[in-house]
Amino acid sequence: MKLHEYQARDILAKYGIPVTGGGVASTPAEARAIAEQIGGRVVVKAQVFVGGRGKAGGVKLADTPEQAEQVASQILGMDIKGLTVEKVLVADAITYEREIYLGVVMDRASKRIVLMASAEGGVEIEEVAKTNPDAIVKVAAHPTLGLQPFQARELAFGIGLTDGKQARQFAAIATALYKAYMDTDASLAEINPLVVLPGGALQALDSKIVLDDSALFRHTDLEAMRDSSDEPEAERQAREAGITFIKLDGDIGCMVNGAGLAMATMDVVKLYGGEPANFLDIGGGAGKDKVKAALQIILADPNVKAVMFNIFGGITRVDEVAKGIIAALDEVKTDVPMVARLVGTNEEAGRKLLAESVLIPAESLADAAQKAVAAARAR
Ligand code: GDP
Ligand code: MN
C-alpha cells in the first residue's frame, strides 16, 4: 500500500525528521486558506501515487494566497500518468542549496535492508543508478543489530557531507528513516529530495513510503490512511466471474492459474525489473468465458502495457486454455502485446494452437517475464 506524500511526511515528522509544514486541500479555496495561514511563498504539490510530479507540472510555486488558489485549480483534476489529482499539499516553499537522496529499501540480492544515499538528489534514484551508479552509497543494516551509528556516518561521508554538524544531522535523519521503515513494516521509505538549507541544515522536501500489505494487519492506524479513490471497480467484476483478482500499480498484466503460481509469477516479473499490474488467479479448468472475463478485467486497467499468461497444465489441459485465450482474443480487441508461457498437460497441442495467434511464445517463466518486461518498456 502506497502512502501519499503528506501521509509519509506526517510519519517522518513523528520520528523527528524535519519536514515542511502546511496542509492538504481538495479545493482551490482550501489551498488558498492554507497558503494564508502559512504566509509567504508556498509550493502546491499534486498528491498522486507516481513519481516525477515535478516534471509533469504537478508541483508549482505560488507567491501569494491568490496565486496558490490559481495553481491549485490548475493542478486539481489534472491527469498525471493516468491518475487524477484529487488532493494537493500546500507547504511552505523552501529555498535551498542542494538536493540529496536518501532511501531505505529491501534488497533481494543481499537479503538485507539497505540504506542508499546520493549527492544527486531530486531525480529518480533509478535514473542515477543507470547514469552514475558510483554516486550512490549503500550500507546494509544487520538483521538483528539494525543500522549501526558508524554506518549512518559512513553514508554521510560517502556523499560528501564532511562538516561534523551536518554529518551528524544526516546520520540522525538516516537512523530515524530506518526506524520509521522498520516500525511501519514498510517496503520502501524515501526522502527525495532531502535538501541542504542556506545555513547548512537538512530538511525533507518530498518523501515516499510504501507499506508491506502483508503486515498491514499489524497497523490498523496506517491501513486507515488508505486512499480508496484508487480502489478498483475491477475487483468486484472479478469476484462475480469467479476470478481472484487484486489490482496492483504496475504495467504488466498477469493471467495465471493457481494462487501460488500467480505469486511466483509476480515475483519473477519484479525480479526482471517489471511491475505487475495485478494478481490474477483464473483457477483450475478455466475455459473461454473465464479467460475472456479475466482478459477484459486486465485490459480495463489503462496502465497495462503488456499481458503475460502463465499457465501450468495439470488437470487443466493446456490446449483447452489455449482455445480459451484464442476465443477470448477474438472478442476482446486490443493491441497490447501478450506473452504466453504454457506448459504441462497437452502442451504441444496448446503451443500449436497459439503459434497462429498474436501471442508471443515463451519457453520458460523467466523467458516470459523478460519478454513481457521488454514489451511493456517498448510501449
Ligand atoms: P516529484 O517530482 O514527484 O518527486 O516531486 P518533488 O516533491 O520531489 O518535487 C519536484 C521538484 O520540485 C523538487 O526537486 C524541487 O526542485 C521542486 N520543489 C519542491 N518543493 C519545493 C520547495 O519547497 N521549494 C522549491 N524551491 N522547490 C521545490
Ligand atoms: Mn521527489
mmCIF file of N, CA and C and ligand atoms in Angstrom, residues 5 43 45 50-54 59 61 92-94 96 99 122 192-193 205-206, ligand 1:
data_model
loop_
_atom_site.group_PDB
_atom_site.id
_atom_site.type_symbol
_atom_site.label_atom_id
_atom_site.label_comp_id
_atom_site.label_asym_id
_atom_site.label_seq_id
_atom_site.Cartn_x
_atom_site.Cartn_y
_atom_site.Cartn_z
ATOM 1 N N GLU A 5 2.344 11.539 -0.244
ATOM 2 C CA GLU A 5 3.446 12.331 0.292
ATOM 3 C C GLU A 5 3.094 12.951 1.652
ATOM 4 N N VAL A 43 4.507 26.072 -1.906
ATOM 5 C CA VAL A 43 4.590 25.145 -3.018
ATOM 6 C C VAL A 43 3.313 24.306 -2.987
ATOM 7 N N LYS A 45 1.547 20.945 -4.385
ATOM 8 C CA LYS A 45 2.007 19.670 -4.939
ATOM 9 C C LYS A 45 0.880 18.648 -5.088
ATOM 10 N N VAL A 50 2.478 8.659 -8.014
ATOM 11 C CA VAL A 50 3.532 8.491 -9.024
ATOM 12 C C VAL A 50 4.679 9.452 -8.726
ATOM 13 N N GLY A 51 5.835 9.103 -9.222
ATOM 14 C CA GLY A 51 6.989 9.991 -9.088
ATOM 15 C C GLY A 51 7.027 10.931 -10.283
ATOM 16 N N GLY A 52 7.966 11.851 -10.249
ATOM 17 C CA GLY A 52 8.125 12.751 -11.383
ATOM 18 C C GLY A 52 6.984 13.728 -11.543
ATOM 19 N N ARG A 53 6.338 14.058 -10.428
ATOM 20 C CA ARG A 53 5.228 15.008 -10.497
ATOM 21 C C ARG A 53 5.738 16.378 -10.913
ATOM 22 N N GLY A 54 6.949 16.702 -10.445
ATOM 23 C CA GLY A 54 7.546 17.993 -10.768
ATOM 24 C C GLY A 54 7.577 18.221 -12.265
ATOM 25 N N VAL A 59 3.871 20.119 -9.569
ATOM 26 C CA VAL A 59 4.477 20.848 -8.443
ATOM 27 C C VAL A 59 4.697 22.290 -8.888
ATOM 28 N N LEU A 61 5.112 26.592 -7.624
ATOM 29 C CA LEU A 61 5.318 27.576 -6.567
ATOM 30 C C LEU A 61 4.294 28.700 -6.701
ATOM 31 N N ASP A 92 5.035 25.290 2.906
ATOM 32 C CA ASP A 92 5.905 26.457 2.775
ATOM 33 C C ASP A 92 7.017 26.143 1.779
ATOM 34 N N ALA A 93 7.219 27.041 0.835
ATOM 35 C CA ALA A 93 8.268 26.831 -0.166
ATOM 36 C C ALA A 93 9.611 27.079 0.501
ATOM 37 N N ILE A 94 10.533 26.223 0.195
ATOM 38 C CA ILE A 94 11.833 26.275 0.841
ATOM 39 C C ILE A 94 12.871 26.737 -0.177
ATOM 40 N N TYR A 96 16.676 26.441 -1.034
ATOM 41 C CA TYR A 96 17.732 25.503 -0.626
ATOM 42 C C TYR A 96 18.901 25.549 -1.595
ATOM 43 N N GLU A 99 20.260 19.311 -3.418
ATOM 44 C CA GLU A 99 19.302 18.227 -3.248
ATOM 45 C C GLU A 99 20.049 16.903 -3.065
ATOM 46 N N GLY A 122 16.788 14.688 -6.009
ATOM 47 C CA GLY A 122 15.813 15.386 -6.843
ATOM 48 C C GLY A 122 15.412 14.598 -8.063
ATOM 49 N N ASN A 192 13.291 12.314 -1.069
ATOM 50 C CA ASN A 192 13.888 12.767 -2.325
ATOM 51 C C ASN A 192 13.124 13.957 -2.890
ATOM 52 N N PRO A 193 13.641 15.153 -2.743
ATOM 53 C CA PRO A 193 14.966 15.449 -2.202
ATOM 54 C C PRO A 193 14.969 15.738 -0.705
ATOM 55 N N LEU A 205 12.104 17.439 1.730
ATOM 56 C CA LEU A 205 11.191 18.221 0.898
ATOM 57 C C LEU A 205 10.114 17.340 0.278
ATOM 58 N N ASP A 206 10.462 16.084 0.039
ATOM 59 C CA ASP A 206 9.497 15.141 -0.538
ATOM 60 C C ASP A 206 9.811 13.771 0.042
HETATM 61 P P1 GDP B 1 8.412 14.567 -7.534
HETATM 62 O O1 GDP B 1 8.823 15.218 -8.828
HETATM 63 O O2 GDP B 1 7.116 13.842 -7.690
HETATM 64 O O3 GDP B 1 9.461 13.723 -6.926
HETATM 65 O O4 GDP B 1 8.114 15.777 -6.513
HETATM 66 P P2 GDP B 1 9.092 16.602 -5.538
HETATM 67 O O5 GDP B 1 8.335 16.908 -4.331
HETATM 68 O O6 GDP B 1 10.377 15.905 -5.347
HETATM 69 O O7 GDP B 1 9.300 17.969 -6.296
HETATM 70 C C1 GDP B 1 9.970 18.053 -7.520
HETATM 71 C C2 GDP B 1 10.844 19.270 -7.550
HETATM 72 O O8 GDP B 1 10.086 20.445 -7.266
HETATM 73 C C3 GDP B 1 11.961 19.285 -6.495
HETATM 74 O O9 GDP B 1 13.072 18.530 -6.874
HETATM 75 C C4 GDP B 1 12.255 20.777 -6.414
HETATM 76 O O10 GDP B 1 13.088 21.137 -7.478
HETATM 77 C C5 GDP B 1 10.885 21.405 -6.610
HETATM 78 N N1 GDP B 1 10.323 21.758 -5.289
HETATM 79 C C6 GDP B 1 9.501 21.002 -4.499
HETATM 80 N N2 GDP B 1 9.254 21.638 -3.334
HETATM 81 C C7 GDP B 1 9.925 22.807 -3.377
HETATM 82 C C8 GDP B 1 10.088 23.919 -2.475
HETATM 83 O O11 GDP B 1 9.576 23.961 -1.361
HETATM 84 N N3 GDP B 1 10.873 24.936 -2.895
HETATM 85 C C9 GDP B 1 11.493 24.949 -4.090
HETATM 86 N N4 GDP B 1 12.238 25.990 -4.421
HETATM 87 N N5 GDP B 1 11.371 23.947 -4.968
HETATM 88 C C10 GDP B 1 10.604 22.883 -4.618
#
